[in-house]
Tab-separated table of C-alpha atoms in Angstrom:
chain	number	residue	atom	x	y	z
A	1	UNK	CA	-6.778	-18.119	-12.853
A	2	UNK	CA	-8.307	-15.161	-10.605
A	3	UNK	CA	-8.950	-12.058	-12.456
A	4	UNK	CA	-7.388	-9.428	-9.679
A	5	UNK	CA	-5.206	-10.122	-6.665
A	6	UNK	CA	-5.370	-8.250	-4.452
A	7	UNK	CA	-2.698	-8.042	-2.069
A	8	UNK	CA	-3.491	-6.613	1.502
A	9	UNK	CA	-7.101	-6.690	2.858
A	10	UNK	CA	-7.266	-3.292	4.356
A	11	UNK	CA	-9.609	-0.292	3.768
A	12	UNK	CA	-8.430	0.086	0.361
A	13	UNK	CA	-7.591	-3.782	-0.473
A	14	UNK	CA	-11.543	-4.124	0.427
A	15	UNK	CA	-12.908	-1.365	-1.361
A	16	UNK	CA	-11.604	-2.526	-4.447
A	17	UNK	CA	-12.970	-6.145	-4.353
A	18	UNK	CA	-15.922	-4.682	-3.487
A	19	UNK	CA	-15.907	-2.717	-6.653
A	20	UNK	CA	-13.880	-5.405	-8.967
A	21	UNK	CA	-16.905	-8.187	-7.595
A	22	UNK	CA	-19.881	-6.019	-8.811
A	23	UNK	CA	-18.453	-5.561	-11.698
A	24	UNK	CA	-17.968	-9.018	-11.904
A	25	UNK	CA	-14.766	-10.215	-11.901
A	26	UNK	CA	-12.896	-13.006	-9.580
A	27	UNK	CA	-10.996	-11.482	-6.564
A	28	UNK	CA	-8.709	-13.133	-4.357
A	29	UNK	CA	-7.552	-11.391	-1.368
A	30	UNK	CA	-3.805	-12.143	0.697
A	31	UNK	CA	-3.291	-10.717	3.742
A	32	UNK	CA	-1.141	-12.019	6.833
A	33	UNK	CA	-1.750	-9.208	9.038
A	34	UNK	CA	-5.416	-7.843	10.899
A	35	UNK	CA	-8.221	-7.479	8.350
A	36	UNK	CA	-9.068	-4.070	8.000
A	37	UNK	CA	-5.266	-3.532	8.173
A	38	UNK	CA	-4.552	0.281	10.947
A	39	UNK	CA	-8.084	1.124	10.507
A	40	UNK	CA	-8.739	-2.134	12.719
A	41	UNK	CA	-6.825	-0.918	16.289
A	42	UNK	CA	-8.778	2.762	15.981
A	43	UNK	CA	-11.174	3.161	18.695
A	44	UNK	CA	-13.532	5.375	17.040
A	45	UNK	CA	-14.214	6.188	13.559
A	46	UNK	CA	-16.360	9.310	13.429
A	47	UNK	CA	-15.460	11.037	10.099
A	48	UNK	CA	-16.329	8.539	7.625
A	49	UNK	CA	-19.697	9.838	5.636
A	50	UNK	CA	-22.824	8.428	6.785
A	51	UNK	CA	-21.620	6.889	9.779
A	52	UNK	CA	-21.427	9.289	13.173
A	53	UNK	CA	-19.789	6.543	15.008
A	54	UNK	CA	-18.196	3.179	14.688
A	55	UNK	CA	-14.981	1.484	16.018
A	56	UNK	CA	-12.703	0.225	13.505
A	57	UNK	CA	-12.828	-3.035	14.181
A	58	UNK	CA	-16.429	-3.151	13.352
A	59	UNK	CA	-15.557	-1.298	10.675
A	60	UNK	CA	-13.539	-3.494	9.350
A	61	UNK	CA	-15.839	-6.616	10.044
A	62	UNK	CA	-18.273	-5.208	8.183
A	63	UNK	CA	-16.578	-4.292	4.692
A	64	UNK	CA	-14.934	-7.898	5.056
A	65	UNK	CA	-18.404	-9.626	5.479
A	66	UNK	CA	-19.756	-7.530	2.468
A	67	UNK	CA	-16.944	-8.681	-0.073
A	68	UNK	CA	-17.306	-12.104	0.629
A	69	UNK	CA	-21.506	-12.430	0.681
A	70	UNK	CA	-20.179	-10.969	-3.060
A	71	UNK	CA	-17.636	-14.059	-3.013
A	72	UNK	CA	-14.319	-12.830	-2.257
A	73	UNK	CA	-11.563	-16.019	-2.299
A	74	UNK	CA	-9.147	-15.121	0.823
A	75	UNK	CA	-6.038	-16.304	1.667
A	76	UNK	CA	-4.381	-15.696	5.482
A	77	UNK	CA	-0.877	-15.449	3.886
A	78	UNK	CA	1.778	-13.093	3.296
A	79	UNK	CA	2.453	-12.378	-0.564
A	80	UNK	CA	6.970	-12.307	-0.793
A	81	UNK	CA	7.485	-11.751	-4.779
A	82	UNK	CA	5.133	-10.802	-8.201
A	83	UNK	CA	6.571	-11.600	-11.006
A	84	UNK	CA	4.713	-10.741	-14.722
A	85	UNK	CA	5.079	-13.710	-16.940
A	86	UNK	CA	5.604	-13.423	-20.994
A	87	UNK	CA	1.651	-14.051	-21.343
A	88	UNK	CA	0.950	-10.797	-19.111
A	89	UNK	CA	-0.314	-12.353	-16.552
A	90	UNK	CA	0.916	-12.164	-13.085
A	91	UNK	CA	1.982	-15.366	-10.469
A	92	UNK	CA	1.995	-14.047	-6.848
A	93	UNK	CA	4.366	-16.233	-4.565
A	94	UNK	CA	2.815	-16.656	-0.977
A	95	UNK	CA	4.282	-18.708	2.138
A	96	UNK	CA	5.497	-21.702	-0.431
A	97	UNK	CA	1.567	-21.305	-2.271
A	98	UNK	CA	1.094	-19.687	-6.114
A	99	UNK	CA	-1.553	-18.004	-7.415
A	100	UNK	CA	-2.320	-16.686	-10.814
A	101	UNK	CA	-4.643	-13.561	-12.055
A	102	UNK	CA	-4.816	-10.864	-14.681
A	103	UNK	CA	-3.848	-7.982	-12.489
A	104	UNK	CA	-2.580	-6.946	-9.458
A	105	UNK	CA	-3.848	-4.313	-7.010
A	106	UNK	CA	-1.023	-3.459	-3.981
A	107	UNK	CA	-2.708	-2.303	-1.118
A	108	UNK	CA	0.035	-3.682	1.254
A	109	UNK	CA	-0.587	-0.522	3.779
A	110	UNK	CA	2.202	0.583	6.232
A	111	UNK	CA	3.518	-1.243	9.331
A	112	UNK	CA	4.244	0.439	12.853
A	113	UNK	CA	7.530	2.167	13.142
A	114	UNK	CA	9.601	1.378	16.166
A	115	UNK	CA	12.468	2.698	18.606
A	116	UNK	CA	14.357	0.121	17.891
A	117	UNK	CA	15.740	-0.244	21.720
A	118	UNK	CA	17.061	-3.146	23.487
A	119	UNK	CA	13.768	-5.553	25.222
A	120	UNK	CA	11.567	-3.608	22.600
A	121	UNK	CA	10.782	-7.117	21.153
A	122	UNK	CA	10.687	-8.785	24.961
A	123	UNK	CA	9.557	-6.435	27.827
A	124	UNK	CA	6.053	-7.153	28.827
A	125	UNK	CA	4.521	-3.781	28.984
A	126	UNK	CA	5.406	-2.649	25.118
A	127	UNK	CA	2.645	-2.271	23.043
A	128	UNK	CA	1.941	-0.420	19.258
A	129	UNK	CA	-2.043	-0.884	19.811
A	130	UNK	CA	-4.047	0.865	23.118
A	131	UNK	CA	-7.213	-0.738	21.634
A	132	UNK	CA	-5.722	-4.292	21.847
A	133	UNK	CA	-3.193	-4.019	25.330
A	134	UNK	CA	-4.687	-0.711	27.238
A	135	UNK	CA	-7.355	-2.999	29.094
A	136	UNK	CA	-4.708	-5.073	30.453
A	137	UNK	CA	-3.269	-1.700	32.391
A	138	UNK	CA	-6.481	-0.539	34.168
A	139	UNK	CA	-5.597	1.660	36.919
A	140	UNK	CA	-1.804	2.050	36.149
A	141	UNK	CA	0.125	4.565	35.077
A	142	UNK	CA	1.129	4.314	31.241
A	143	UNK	CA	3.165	6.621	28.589
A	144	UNK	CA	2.174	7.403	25.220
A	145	UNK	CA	4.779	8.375	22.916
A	146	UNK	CA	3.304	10.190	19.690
A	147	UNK	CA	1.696	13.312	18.414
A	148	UNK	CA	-0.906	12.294	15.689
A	149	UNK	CA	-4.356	11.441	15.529
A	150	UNK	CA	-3.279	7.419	16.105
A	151	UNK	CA	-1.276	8.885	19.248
A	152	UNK	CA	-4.419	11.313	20.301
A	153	UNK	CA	-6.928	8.662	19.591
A	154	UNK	CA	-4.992	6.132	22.164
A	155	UNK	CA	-4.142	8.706	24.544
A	156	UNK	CA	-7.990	9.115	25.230
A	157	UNK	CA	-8.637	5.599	25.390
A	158	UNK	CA	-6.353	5.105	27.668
A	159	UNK	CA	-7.597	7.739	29.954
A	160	UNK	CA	-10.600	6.329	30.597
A	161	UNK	CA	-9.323	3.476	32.193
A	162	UNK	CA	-5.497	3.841	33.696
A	163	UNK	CA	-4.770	6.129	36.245
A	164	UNK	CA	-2.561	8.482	34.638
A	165	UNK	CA	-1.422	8.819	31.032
A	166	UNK	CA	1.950	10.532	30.262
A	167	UNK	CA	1.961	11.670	26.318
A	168	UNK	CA	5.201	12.566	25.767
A	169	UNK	CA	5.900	14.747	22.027
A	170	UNK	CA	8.927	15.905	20.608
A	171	UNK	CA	7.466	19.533	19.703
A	172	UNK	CA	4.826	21.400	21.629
A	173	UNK	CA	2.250	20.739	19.921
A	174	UNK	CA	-0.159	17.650	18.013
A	175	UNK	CA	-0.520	17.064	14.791
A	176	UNK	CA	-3.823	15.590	14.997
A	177	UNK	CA	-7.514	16.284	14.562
A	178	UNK	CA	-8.601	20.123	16.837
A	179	UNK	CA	-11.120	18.098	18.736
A	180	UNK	CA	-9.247	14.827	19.676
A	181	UNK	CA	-6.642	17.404	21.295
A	182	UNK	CA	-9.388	19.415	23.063
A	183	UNK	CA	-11.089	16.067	24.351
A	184	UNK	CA	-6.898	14.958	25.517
A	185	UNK	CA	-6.125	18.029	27.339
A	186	UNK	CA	-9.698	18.518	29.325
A	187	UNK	CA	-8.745	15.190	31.155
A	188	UNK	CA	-7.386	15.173	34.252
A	189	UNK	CA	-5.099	12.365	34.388
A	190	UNK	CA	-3.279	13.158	31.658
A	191	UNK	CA	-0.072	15.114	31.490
A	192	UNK	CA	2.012	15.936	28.503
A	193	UNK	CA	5.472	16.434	28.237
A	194	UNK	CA	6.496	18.764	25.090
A	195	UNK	CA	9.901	18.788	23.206
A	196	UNK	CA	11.647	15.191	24.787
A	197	UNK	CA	12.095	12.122	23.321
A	198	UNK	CA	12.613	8.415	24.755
A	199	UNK	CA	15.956	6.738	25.104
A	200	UNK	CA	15.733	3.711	26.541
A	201	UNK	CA	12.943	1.126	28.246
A	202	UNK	CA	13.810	0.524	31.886
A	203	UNK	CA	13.022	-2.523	33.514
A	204	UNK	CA	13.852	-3.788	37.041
A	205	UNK	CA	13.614	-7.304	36.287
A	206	UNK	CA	14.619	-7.673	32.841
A	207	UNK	CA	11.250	-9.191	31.939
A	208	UNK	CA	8.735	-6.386	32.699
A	209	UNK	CA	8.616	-2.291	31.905
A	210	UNK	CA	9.188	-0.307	34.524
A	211	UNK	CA	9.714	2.834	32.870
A	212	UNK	CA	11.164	5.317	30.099
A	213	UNK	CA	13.860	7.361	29.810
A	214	UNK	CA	13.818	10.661	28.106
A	215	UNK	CA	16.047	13.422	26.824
A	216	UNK	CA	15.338	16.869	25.918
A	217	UNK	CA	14.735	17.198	22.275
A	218	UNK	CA	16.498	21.052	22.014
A	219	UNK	CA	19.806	20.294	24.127
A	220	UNK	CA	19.769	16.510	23.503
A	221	UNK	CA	20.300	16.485	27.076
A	222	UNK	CA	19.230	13.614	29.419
A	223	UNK	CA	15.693	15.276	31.413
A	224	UNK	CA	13.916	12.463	33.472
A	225	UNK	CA	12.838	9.180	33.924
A	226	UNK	CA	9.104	8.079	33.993
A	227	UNK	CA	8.141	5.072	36.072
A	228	UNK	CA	4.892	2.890	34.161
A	229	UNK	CA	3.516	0.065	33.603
A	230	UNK	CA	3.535	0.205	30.037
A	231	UNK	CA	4.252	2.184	27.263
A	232	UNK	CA	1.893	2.490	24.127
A	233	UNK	CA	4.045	3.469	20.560
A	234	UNK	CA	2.417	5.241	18.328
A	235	UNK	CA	5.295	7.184	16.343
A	236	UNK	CA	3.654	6.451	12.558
A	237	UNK	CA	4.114	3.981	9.826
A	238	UNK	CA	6.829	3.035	7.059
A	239	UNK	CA	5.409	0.982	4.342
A	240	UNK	CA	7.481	-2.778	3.099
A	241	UNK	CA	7.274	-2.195	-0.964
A	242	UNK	CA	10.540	-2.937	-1.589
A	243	UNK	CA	9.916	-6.725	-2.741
A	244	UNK	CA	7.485	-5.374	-5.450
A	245	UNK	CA	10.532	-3.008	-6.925
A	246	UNK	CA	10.688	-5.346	-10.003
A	247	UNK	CA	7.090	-4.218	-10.445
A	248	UNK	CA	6.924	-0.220	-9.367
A	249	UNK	CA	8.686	2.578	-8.777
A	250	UNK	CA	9.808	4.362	-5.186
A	251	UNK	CA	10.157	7.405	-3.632
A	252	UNK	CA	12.564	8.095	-1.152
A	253	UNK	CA	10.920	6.990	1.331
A	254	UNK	CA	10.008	3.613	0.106
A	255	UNK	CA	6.010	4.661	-1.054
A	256	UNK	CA	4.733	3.318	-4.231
A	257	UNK	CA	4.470	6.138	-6.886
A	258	UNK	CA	1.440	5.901	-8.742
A	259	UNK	CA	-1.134	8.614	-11.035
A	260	UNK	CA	-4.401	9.485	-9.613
A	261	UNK	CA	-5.403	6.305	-11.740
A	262	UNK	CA	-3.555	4.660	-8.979
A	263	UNK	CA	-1.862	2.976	-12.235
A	264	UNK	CA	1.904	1.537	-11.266
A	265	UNK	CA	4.920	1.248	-14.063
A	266	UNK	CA	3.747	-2.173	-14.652
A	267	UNK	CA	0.811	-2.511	-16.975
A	268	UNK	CA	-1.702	-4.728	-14.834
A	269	UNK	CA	-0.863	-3.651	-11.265
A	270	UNK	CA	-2.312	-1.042	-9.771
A	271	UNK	CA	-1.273	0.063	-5.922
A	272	UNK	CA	-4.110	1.211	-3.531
A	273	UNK	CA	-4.448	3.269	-0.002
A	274	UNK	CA	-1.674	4.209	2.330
A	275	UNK	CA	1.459	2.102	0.261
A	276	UNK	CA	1.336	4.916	-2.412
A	277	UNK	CA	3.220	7.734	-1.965
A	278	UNK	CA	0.028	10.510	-1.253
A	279	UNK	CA	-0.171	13.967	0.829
A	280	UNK	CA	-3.605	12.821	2.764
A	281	UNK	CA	-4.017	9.148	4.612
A	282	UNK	CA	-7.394	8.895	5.365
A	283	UNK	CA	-10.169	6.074	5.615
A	284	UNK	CA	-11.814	8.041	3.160
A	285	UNK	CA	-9.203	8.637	0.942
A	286	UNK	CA	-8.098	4.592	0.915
A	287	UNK	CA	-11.844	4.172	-0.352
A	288	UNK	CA	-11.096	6.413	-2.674
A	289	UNK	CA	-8.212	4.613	-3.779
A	290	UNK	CA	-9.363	0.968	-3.795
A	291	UNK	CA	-12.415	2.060	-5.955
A	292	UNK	CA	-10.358	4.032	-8.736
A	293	UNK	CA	-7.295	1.253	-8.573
A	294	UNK	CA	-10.327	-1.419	-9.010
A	295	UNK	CA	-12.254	0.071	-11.859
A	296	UNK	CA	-9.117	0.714	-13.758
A	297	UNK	CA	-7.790	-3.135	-13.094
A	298	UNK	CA	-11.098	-4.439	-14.666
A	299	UNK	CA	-10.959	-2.160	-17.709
A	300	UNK	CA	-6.865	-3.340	-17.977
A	301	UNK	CA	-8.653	-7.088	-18.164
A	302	UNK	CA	-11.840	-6.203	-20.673
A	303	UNK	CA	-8.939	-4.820	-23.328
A	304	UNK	CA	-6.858	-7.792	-23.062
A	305	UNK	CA	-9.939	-9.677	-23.704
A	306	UNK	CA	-10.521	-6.912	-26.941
């Protein structure tokens, strides 16, 4: 019997097995996806306190080699169903495996949204992470679809290396961080392409991208076609809570509605970072989670024990 599960090992999973292990309780982490969950495929990180400048895969590496020096038990799988048994304890049913604990923190995060068009799951040349694919498109011509800091972020990382970058929005403007736009816009092979939105993928060989197709987001109106060699998504997340609905309650959108205690319906389980339904999804503020959804988990265990 583990004390806490802890379901998703990204910024907020982590920071609250870091605080549920010093305070001395057993932690076991399942996660299926990257360790260190979006945070992991960000370039830079440069507004976390203390630390001018780190990529988020190191970022990532790091917090995951600090909980388990502290002894973190983790588990590559993907949790499918919680259920809370008569004794109040919880059994969390992963990939054919149960495992048993006291309490249950969700920090499941959010998962890429897509366009949902034909060879999106087949075309060579489709990509939802810059940081893992843009290498592969030095000196080409790509298109980044997207208008947050994710989209800005990739946008300038692709700069440096492809020959031109086409950022394509739906309105004319970002919705990102001042200075990633002012760093996007001073480069010179980058061209944006306000109020359109994609179509369709073109390919001329039915196993490659060749290009885009766009439409005018004001007259709905087909506007042009952009030949590239790939095509980066980066449109924003929807989060996959509906399997712990026996557990907590939804908002319309599907986010986990929790108090600042980060306390669900469901004495015992507790949901964490960028699940929860929140106005601000930071690294910061998934710290901030993870510590106040861990601290309140072990004080749920010391009054059972009471």
């Amino acid at each position: 019997m583990t004390d806490i599960i802890i379901i998703g090992a990204g910024t907020a999973g982590m920071t609250a097995a870091l605080y549920a292990l010093r305070a001395g309780k057993s932690v076991m982490l399942l996660e299926n996806d990257a360790i260190g969950g979006q945070i992991a495929s960000s370039p830079k990180v440069e507004n976390f306190p203390t630390i001018p400048s780190i990529s988020g895969y190191d970022f990532a590496d790091k917090l995951f080699d600090q909980i388990t020096s502290h002894g973190a038990d983790f588990e590559p799988f993907e949790a499918e169903k919680v259920i809370k048994e008569e004794d109040g304890t919880f059994t969390v049913y992963a990939e054919g495996e149960e495992y048993h604990s006291k309490a249950v923190i969700l920090a499941c995060g959010v998962k890429h949204k897509t366009l949902g068009f034909e060879g999106e799951d087949t075309l060579k040349g489709i990509s939802f992470c810059a940081v893992c694919d843009g290498a592969f498109y030095k000196d080409k011509d790509v298109i980044l679809l997207g208008d947050g800091n994710t989209a800005l972020q990739y946008a300038i990382l692709l700069s440096n290396y492809c020959s031109k970058v086409y950022v394509c929005t739906l309105f004319d403007k970002f919705f990102g961080d001042g200075a990633h736009v002012k760093t996007l816009l001073s480069r010179d092979n980058v061209v944006w392409h306000k109020d359109v939105y994609a179509t369709a993928y073109l390919s001329e060989n039915g196993k490659d991208l060749s290009g885009v197709s766009f439409s005018n987001f004001s007259t709905k109106q087909p506007a042009f076609d952009i030949k590239a060699s790939a095509c980066f998504v980066a449109i924003g997340q929807k989060p996959n809570n509906d399997k712990f609905a026996n557990l907590v309650d939804l908002d319309k959108m599907g986010y986990i509605q929790t108090g600042e205690d980060m306390k669900c319906k469901t004495l015992g389980v507790f949901a964490a970072g960028d699940c929860r339904a929140k106005a601000v999804r930071q690294l910061t503020t998934a710290a901030n989670d993870g510590a106040i959804a861990a601290l309140g988990a072990c004080a749920y265990i010391d009054s059972m024990v009471e």
